[in-house]
mmCIF file of C-alpha atoms in Angstrom:
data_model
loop_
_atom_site.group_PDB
_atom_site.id
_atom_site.type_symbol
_atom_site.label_atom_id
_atom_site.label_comp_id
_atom_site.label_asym_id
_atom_site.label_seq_id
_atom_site.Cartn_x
_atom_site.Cartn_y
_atom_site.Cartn_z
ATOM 1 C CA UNK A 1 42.455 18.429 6.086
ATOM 2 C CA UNK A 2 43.876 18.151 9.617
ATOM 3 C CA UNK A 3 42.957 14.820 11.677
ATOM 4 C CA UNK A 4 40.917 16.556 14.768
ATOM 5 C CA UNK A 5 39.100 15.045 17.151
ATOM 6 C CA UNK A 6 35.822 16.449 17.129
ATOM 7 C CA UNK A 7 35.735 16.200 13.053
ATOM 8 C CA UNK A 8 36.146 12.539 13.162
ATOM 9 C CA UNK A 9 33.631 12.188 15.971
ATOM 10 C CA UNK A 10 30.898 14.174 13.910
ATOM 11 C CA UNK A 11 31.097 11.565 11.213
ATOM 12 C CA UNK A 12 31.526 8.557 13.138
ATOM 13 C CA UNK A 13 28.714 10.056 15.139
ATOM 14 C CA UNK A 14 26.767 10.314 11.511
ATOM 15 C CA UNK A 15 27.076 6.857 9.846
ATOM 16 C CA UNK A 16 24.383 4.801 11.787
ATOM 17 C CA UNK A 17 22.012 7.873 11.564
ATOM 18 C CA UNK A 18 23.174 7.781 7.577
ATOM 19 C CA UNK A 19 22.657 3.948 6.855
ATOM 20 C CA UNK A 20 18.986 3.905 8.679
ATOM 21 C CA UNK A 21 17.564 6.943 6.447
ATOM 22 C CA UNK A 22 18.994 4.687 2.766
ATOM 23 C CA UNK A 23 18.456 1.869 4.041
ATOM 24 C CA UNK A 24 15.582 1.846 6.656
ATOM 25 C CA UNK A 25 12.730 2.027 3.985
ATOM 26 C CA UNK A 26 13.763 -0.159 1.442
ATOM 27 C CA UNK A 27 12.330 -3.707 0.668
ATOM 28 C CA UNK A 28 15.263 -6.738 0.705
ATOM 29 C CA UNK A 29 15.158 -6.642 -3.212
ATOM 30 C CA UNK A 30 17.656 -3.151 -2.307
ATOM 31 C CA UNK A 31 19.505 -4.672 0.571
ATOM 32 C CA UNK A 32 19.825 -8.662 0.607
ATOM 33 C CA UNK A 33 22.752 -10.182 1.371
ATOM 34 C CA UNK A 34 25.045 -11.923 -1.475
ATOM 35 C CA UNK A 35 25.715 -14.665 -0.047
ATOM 36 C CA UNK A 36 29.256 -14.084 -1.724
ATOM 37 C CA UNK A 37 32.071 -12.713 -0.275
ATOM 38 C CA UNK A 38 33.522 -11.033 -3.374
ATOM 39 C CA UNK A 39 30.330 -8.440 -3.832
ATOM 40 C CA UNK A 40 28.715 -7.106 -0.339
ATOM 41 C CA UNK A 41 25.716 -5.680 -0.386
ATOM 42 C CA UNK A 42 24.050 -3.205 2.469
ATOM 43 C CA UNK A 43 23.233 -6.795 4.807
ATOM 44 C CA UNK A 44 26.850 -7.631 5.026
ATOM 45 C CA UNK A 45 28.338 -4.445 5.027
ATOM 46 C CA UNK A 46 26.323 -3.381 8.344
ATOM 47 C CA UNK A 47 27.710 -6.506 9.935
ATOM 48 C CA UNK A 48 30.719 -5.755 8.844
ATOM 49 C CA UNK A 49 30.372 -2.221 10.567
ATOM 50 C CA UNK A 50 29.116 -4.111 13.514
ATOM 51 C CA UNK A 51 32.198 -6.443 14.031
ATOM 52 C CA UNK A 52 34.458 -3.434 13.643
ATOM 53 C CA UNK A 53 33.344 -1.914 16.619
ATOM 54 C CA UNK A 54 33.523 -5.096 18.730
ATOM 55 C CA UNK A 55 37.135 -6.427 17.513
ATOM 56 C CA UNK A 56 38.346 -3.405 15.251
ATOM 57 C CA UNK A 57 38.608 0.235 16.335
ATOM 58 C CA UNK A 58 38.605 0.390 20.232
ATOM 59 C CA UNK A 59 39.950 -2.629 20.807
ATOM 60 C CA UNK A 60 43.416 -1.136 18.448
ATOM 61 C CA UNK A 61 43.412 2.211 20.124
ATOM 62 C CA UNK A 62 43.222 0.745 24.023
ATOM 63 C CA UNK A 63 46.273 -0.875 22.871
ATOM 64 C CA UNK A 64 47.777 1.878 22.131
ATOM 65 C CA UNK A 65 46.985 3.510 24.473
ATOM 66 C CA UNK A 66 48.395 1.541 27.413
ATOM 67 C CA UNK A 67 51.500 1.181 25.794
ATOM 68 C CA UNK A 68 52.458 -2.124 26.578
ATOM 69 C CA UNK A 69 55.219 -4.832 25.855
ATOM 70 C CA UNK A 70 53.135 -5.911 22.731
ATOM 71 C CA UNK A 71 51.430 -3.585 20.730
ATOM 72 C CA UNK A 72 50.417 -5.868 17.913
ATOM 73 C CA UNK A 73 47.160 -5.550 16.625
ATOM 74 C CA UNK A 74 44.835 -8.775 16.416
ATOM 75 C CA UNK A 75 43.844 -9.348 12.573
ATOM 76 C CA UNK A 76 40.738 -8.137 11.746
ATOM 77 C CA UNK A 77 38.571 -11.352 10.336
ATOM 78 C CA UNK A 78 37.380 -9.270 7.264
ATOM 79 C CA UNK A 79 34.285 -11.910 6.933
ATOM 80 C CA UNK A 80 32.925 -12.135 10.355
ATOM 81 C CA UNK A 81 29.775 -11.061 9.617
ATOM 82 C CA UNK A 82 28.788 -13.458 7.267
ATOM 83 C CA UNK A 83 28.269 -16.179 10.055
ATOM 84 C CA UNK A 84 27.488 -13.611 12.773
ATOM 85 C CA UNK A 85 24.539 -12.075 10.706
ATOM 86 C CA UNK A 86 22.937 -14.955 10.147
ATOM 87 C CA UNK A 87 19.130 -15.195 11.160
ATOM 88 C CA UNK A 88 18.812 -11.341 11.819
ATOM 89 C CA UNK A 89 16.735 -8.796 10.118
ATOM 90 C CA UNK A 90 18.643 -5.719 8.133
ATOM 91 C CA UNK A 91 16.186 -3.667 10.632
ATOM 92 C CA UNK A 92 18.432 -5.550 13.799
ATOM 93 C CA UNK A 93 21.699 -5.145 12.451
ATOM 94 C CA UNK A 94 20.933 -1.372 12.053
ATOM 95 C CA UNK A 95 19.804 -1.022 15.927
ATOM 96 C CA UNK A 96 22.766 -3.226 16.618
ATOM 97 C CA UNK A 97 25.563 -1.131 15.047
ATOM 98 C CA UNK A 98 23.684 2.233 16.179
ATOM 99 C CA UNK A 99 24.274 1.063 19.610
ATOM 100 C CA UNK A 100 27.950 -0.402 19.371
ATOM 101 C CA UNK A 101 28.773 2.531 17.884
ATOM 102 C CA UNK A 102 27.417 4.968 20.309
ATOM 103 C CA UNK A 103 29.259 2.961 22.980
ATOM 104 C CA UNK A 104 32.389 3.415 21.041
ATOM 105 C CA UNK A 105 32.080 6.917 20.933
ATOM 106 C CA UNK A 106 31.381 7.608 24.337
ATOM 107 C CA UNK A 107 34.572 5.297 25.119
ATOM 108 C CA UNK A 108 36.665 7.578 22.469
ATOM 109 C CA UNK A 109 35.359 10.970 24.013
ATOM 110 C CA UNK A 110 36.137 9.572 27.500
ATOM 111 C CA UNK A 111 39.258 9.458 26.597
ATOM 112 C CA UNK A 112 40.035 13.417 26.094
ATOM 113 C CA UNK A 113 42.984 12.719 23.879
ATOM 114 C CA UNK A 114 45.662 14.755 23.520
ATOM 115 C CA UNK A 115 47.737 15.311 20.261
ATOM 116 C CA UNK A 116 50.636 13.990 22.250
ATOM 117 C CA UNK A 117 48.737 10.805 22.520
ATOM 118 C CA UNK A 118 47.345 10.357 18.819
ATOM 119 C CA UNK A 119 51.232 10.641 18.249
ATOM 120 C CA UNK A 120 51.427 7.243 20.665
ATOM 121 C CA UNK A 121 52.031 4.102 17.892
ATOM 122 C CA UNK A 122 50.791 0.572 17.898
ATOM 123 C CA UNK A 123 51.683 -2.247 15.566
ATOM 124 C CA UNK A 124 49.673 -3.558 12.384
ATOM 125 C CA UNK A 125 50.348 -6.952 12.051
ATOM 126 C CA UNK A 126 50.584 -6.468 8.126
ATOM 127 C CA UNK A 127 50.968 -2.626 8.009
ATOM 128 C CA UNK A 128 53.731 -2.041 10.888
ATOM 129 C CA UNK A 129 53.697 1.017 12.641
ATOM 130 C CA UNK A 130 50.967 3.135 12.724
ATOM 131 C CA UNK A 131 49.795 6.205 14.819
ATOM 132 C CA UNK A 132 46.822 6.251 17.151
ATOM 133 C CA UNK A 133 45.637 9.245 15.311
ATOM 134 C CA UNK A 134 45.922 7.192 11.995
ATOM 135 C CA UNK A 135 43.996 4.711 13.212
ATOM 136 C CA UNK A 136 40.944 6.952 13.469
ATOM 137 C CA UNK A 137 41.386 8.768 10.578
ATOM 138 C CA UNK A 138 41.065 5.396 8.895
ATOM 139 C CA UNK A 139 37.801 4.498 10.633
ATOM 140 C CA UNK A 140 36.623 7.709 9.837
ATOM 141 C CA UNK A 141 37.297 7.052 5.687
ATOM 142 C CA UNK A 142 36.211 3.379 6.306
ATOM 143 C CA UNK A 143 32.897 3.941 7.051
ATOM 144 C CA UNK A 144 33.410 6.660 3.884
ATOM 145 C CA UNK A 145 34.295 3.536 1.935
ATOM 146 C CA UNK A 146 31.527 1.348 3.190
ATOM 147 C CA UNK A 147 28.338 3.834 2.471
ATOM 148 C CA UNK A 148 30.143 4.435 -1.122
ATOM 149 C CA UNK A 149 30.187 0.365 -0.916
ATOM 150 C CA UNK A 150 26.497 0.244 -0.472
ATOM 151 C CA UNK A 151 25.541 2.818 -2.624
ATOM 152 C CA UNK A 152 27.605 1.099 -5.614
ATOM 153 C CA UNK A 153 26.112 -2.180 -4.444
ATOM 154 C CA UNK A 154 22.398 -0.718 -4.794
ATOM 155 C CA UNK A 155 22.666 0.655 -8.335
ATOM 156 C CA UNK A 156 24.434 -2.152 -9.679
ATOM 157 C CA UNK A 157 21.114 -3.515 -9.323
ATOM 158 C CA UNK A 158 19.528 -1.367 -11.995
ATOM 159 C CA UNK A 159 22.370 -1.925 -14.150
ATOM 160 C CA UNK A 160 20.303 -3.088 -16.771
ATOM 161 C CA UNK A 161 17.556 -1.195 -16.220
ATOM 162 C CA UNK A 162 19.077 2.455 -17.173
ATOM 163 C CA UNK A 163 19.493 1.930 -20.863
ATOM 164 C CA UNK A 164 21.803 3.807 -22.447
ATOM 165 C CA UNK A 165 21.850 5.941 -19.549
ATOM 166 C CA UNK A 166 24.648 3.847 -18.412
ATOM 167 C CA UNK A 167 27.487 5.372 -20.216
ATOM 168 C CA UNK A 168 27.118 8.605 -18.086
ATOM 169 C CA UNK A 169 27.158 6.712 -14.853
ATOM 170 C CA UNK A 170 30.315 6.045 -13.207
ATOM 171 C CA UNK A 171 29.055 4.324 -10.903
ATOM 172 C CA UNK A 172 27.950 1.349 -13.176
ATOM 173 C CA UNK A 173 31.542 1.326 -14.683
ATOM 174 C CA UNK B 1 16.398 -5.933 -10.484
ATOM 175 C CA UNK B 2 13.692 -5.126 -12.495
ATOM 176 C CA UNK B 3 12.106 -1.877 -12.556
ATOM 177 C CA UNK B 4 9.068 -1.246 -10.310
ATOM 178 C CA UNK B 5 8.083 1.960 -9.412
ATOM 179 C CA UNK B 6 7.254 1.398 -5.689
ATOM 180 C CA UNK B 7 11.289 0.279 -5.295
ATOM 181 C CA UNK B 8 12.690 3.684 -6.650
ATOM 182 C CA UNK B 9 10.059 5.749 -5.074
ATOM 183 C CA UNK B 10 11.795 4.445 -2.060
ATOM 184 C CA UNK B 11 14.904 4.782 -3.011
ATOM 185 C CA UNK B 12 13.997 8.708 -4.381
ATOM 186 C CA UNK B 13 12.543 8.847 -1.437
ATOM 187 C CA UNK B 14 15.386 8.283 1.087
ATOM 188 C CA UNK B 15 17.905 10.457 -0.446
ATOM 189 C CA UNK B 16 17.228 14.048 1.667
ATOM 190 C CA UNK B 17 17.160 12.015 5.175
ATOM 191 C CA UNK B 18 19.899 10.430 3.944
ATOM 192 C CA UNK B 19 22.282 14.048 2.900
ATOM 193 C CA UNK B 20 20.638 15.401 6.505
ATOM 194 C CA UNK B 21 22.038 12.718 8.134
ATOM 195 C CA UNK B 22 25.389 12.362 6.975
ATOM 196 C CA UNK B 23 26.141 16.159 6.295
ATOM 197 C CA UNK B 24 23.815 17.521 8.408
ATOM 198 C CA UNK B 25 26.185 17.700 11.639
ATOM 199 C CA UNK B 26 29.464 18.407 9.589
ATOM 200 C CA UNK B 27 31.404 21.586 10.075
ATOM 201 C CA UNK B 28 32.212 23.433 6.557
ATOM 202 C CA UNK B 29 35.620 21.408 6.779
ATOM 203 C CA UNK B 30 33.752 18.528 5.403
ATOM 204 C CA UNK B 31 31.558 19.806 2.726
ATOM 205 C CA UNK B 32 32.364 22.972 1.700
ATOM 206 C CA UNK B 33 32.656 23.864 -2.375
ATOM 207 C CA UNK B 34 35.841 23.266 -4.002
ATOM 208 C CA UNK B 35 34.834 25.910 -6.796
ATOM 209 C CA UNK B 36 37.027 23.556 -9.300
ATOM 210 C CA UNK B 37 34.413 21.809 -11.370
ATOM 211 C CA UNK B 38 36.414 18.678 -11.617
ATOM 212 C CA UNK B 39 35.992 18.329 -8.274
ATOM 213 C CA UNK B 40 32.930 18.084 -6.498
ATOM 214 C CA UNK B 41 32.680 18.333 -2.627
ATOM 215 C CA UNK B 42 29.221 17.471 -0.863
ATOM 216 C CA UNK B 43 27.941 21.556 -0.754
ATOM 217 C CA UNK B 44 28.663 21.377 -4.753
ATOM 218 C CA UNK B 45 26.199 17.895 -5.012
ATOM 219 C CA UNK B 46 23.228 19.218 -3.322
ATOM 220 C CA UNK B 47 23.193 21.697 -5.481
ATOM 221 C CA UNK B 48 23.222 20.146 -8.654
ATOM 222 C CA UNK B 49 20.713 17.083 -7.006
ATOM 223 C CA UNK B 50 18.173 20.197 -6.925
ATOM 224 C CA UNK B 51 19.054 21.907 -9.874
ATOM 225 C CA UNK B 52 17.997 17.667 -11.315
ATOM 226 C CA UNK B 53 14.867 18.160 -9.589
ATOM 227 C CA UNK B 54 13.664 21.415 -11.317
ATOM 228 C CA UNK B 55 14.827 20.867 -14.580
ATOM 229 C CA UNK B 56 15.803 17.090 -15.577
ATOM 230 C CA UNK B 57 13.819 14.677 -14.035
ATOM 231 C CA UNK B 58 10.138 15.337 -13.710
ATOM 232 C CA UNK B 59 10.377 17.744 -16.791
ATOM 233 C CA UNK B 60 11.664 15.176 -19.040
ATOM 234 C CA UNK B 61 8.834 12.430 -18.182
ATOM 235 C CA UNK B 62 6.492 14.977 -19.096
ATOM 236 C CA UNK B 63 7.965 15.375 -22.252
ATOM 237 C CA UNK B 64 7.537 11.499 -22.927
ATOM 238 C CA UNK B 65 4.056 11.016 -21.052
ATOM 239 C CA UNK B 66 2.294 13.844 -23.133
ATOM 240 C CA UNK B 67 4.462 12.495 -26.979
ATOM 241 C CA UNK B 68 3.718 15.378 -28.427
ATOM 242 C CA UNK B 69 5.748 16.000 -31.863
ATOM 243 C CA UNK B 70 9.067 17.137 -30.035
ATOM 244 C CA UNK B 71 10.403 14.236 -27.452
ATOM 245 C CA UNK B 72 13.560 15.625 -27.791
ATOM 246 C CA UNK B 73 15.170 16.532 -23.917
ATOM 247 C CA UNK B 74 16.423 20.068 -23.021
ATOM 248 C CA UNK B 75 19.851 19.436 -22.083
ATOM 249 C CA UNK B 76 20.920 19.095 -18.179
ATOM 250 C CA UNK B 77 23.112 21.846 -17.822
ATOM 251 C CA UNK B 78 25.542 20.276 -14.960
ATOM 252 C CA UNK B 79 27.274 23.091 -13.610
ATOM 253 C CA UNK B 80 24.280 25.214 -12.948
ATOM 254 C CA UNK B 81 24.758 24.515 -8.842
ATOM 255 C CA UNK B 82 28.483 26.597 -8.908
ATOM 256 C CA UNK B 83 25.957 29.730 -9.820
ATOM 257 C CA UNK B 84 22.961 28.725 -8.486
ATOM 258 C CA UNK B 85 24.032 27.926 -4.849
ATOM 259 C CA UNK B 86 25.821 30.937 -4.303
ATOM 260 C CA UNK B 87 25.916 32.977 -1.209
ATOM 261 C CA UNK B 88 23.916 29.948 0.099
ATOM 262 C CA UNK B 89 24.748 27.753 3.623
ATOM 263 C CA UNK B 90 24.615 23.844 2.724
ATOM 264 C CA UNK B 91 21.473 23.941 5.594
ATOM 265 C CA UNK B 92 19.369 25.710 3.082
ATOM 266 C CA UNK B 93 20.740 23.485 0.036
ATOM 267 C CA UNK B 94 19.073 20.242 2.116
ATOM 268 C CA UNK B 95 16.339 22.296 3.017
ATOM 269 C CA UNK B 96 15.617 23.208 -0.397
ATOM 270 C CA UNK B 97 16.420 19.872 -2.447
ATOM 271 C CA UNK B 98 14.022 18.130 0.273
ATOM 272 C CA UNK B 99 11.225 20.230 -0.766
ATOM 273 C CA UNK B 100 11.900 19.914 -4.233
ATOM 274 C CA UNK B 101 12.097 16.015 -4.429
ATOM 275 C CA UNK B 102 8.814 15.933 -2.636
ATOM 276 C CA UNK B 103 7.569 17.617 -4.907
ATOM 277 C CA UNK B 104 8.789 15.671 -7.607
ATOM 278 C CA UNK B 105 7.378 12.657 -6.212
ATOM 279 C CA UNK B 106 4.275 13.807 -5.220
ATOM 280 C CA UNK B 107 3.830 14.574 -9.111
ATOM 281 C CA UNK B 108 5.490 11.042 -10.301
ATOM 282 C CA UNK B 109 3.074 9.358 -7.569
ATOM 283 C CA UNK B 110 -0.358 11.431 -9.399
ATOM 284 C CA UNK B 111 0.448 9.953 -12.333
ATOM 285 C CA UNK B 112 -0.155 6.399 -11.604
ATOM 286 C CA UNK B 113 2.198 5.259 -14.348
ATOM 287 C CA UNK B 114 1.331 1.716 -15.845
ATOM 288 C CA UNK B 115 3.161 -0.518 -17.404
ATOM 289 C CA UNK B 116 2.774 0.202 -20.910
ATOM 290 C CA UNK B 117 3.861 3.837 -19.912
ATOM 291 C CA UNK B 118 6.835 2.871 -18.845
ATOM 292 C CA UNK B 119 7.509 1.978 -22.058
ATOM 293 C CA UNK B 120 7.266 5.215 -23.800
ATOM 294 C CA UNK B 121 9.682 6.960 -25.401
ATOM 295 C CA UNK B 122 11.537 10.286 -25.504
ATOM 296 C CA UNK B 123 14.375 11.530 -27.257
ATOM 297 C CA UNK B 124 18.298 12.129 -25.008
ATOM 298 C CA UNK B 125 19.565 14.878 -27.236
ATOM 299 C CA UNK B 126 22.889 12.638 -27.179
ATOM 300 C CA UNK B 127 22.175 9.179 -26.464
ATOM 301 C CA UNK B 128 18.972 9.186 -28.611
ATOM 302 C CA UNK B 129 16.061 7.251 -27.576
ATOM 303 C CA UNK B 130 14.793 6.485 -24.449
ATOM 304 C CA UNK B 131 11.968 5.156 -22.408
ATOM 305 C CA UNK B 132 10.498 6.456 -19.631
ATOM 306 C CA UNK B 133 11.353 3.732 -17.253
ATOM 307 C CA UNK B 134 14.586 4.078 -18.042
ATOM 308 C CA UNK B 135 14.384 7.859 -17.127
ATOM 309 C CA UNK B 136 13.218 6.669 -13.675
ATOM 310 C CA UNK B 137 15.639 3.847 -13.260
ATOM 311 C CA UNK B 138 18.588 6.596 -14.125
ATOM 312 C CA UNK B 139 17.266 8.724 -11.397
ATOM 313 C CA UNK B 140 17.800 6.747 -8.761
ATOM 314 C CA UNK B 141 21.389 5.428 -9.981
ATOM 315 C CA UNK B 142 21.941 9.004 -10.073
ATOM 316 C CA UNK B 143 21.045 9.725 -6.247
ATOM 317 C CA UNK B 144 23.059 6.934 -5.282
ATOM 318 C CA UNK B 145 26.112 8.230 -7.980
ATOM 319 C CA UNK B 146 26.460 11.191 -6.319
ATOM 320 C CA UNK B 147 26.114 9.708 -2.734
ATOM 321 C CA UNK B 148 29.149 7.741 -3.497
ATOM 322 C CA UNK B 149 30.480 11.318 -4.632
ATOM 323 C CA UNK B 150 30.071 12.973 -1.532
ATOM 324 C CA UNK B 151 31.454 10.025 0.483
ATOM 325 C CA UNK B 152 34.460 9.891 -1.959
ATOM 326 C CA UNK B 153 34.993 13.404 -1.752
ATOM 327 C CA UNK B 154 34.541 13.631 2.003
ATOM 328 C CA UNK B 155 37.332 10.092 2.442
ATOM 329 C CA UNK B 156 39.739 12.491 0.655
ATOM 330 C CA UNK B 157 39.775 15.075 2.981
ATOM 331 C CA UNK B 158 42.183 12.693 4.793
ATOM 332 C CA UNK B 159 43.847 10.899 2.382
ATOM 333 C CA UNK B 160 47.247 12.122 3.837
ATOM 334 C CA UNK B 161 45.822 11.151 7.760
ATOM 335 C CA UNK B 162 45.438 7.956 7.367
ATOM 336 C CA UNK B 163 49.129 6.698 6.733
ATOM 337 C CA UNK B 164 50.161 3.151 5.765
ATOM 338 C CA UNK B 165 46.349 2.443 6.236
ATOM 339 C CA UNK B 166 45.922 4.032 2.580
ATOM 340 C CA UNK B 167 46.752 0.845 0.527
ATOM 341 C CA UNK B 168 43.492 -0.758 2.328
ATOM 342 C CA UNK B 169 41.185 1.582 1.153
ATOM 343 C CA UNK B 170 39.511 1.625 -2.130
ATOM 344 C CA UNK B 171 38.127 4.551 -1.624
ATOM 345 C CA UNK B 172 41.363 6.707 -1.496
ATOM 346 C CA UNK B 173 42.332 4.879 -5.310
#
């Protein structure tokens, strides 16, 4: 499938809408965080989401966009959001990324790229070169990757309690 | 995590808002059937969620609440959806599995299920017996399975957009 604009947006434009229906009603035995940054759970994954929109996706594509003498990305710091979710509800960080991300959006459509400009590159500091259009594409599958992170993390949970069941779920494997 | 029916009911009960929200907006691009049953796209999971609802779970903890003589399951027939959900728009697939599962629950709920009922036994025509708790834990593992499905499935649709970005994400492996 084709990288197009309004595509991406209608998924980016999903994923706060998504995590608030699975995650909105469920008690903290569901959602708490781990504490451990091998094995996120829905907690630290939303503040993960969070930082991404501060530090991550924007940020990368302004500079792009302007082209300048250095197009090196800043590193992403991965585990941000263990320290910067500290003391808030699951309940805040779900307002709080439904908000960054709306802002992000309206940034992005501000924008009215053109394909000449998702052409335009910028440098990862581990990746190298890499394509504004790329770049959103990826955010796109990384929030993919995240609700598939929390939905793994959930039913790991229950591990034990399927039973045999357990053989037929790939997820549990 | 041990069992408790008020936890999965919550979990059961997120799952429609939770398709509406991420598929609801998409454009056929997204979700449409790949008509290969190795491969399931999101239009292809609905289908076989609601296919679960009228004929797996709710059917098969009668069959253990009422242990009569023959516990033994019908078997899930998991490729009923690529028939069933013909000539059908995804719109009236989340229509119709959101009326089902409230159904469903409304049933499980009326049934006030104790402990010791939990506890009873049926018979998986493969993976022989089985208690009813562990039906209901396996129905939620299996909502969030096949959310994971539809966000793999969905990531892959730009698998070649991404670029270098690939060896990041799990989900494209």
């Amino acid at each position: 499938m084709k990288f197009e604009i309004e595509n991406a947006v209608a998924v980016l434009s999903a994923t706060p809408g998504t995590l608030r229906a699975l995650l909105g009603g469920l008690s903290d035995g569901w959602t708490s965080s781990s504490d451990n940054s091998d094995s996120w759970q829905a907690f630290d994954v939303v503040g993960h989401l969070i930082h991404g929109e501060e530090t991550d996706w924007i940020p990368r594509a302004r500079i792009i966009l302007e082209q300048g003498e250095n197009r090196t990305f800043v590193p992403f710091d991965r585990f941000a959001q263990f320290d910067n979710s500290k003391g808030k509800s699951l309940s805040d960080l779900l307002a709080e990324f439904e908000e960054a991300r709306a802002k992000s959006l309206s940034e992005l459509q501000s924008w009215n790229l053109t394909d000449e400009q998702l052409e335009l590159k910028g440098m990862h500091p581990e990746l190298g070169e890499v394509t504004l259009g790329q770049l959103l594409a990826t955010w796109v599958v990384h929030d993919l990757n995240h609700i598939r992170q929390i939905a793994t993390a959930m039913a790991r949970r229950y591990d034990a309690e399927v039973g045999p069941w357990k053989e037929y779920l790939s997820i549990l494997k």
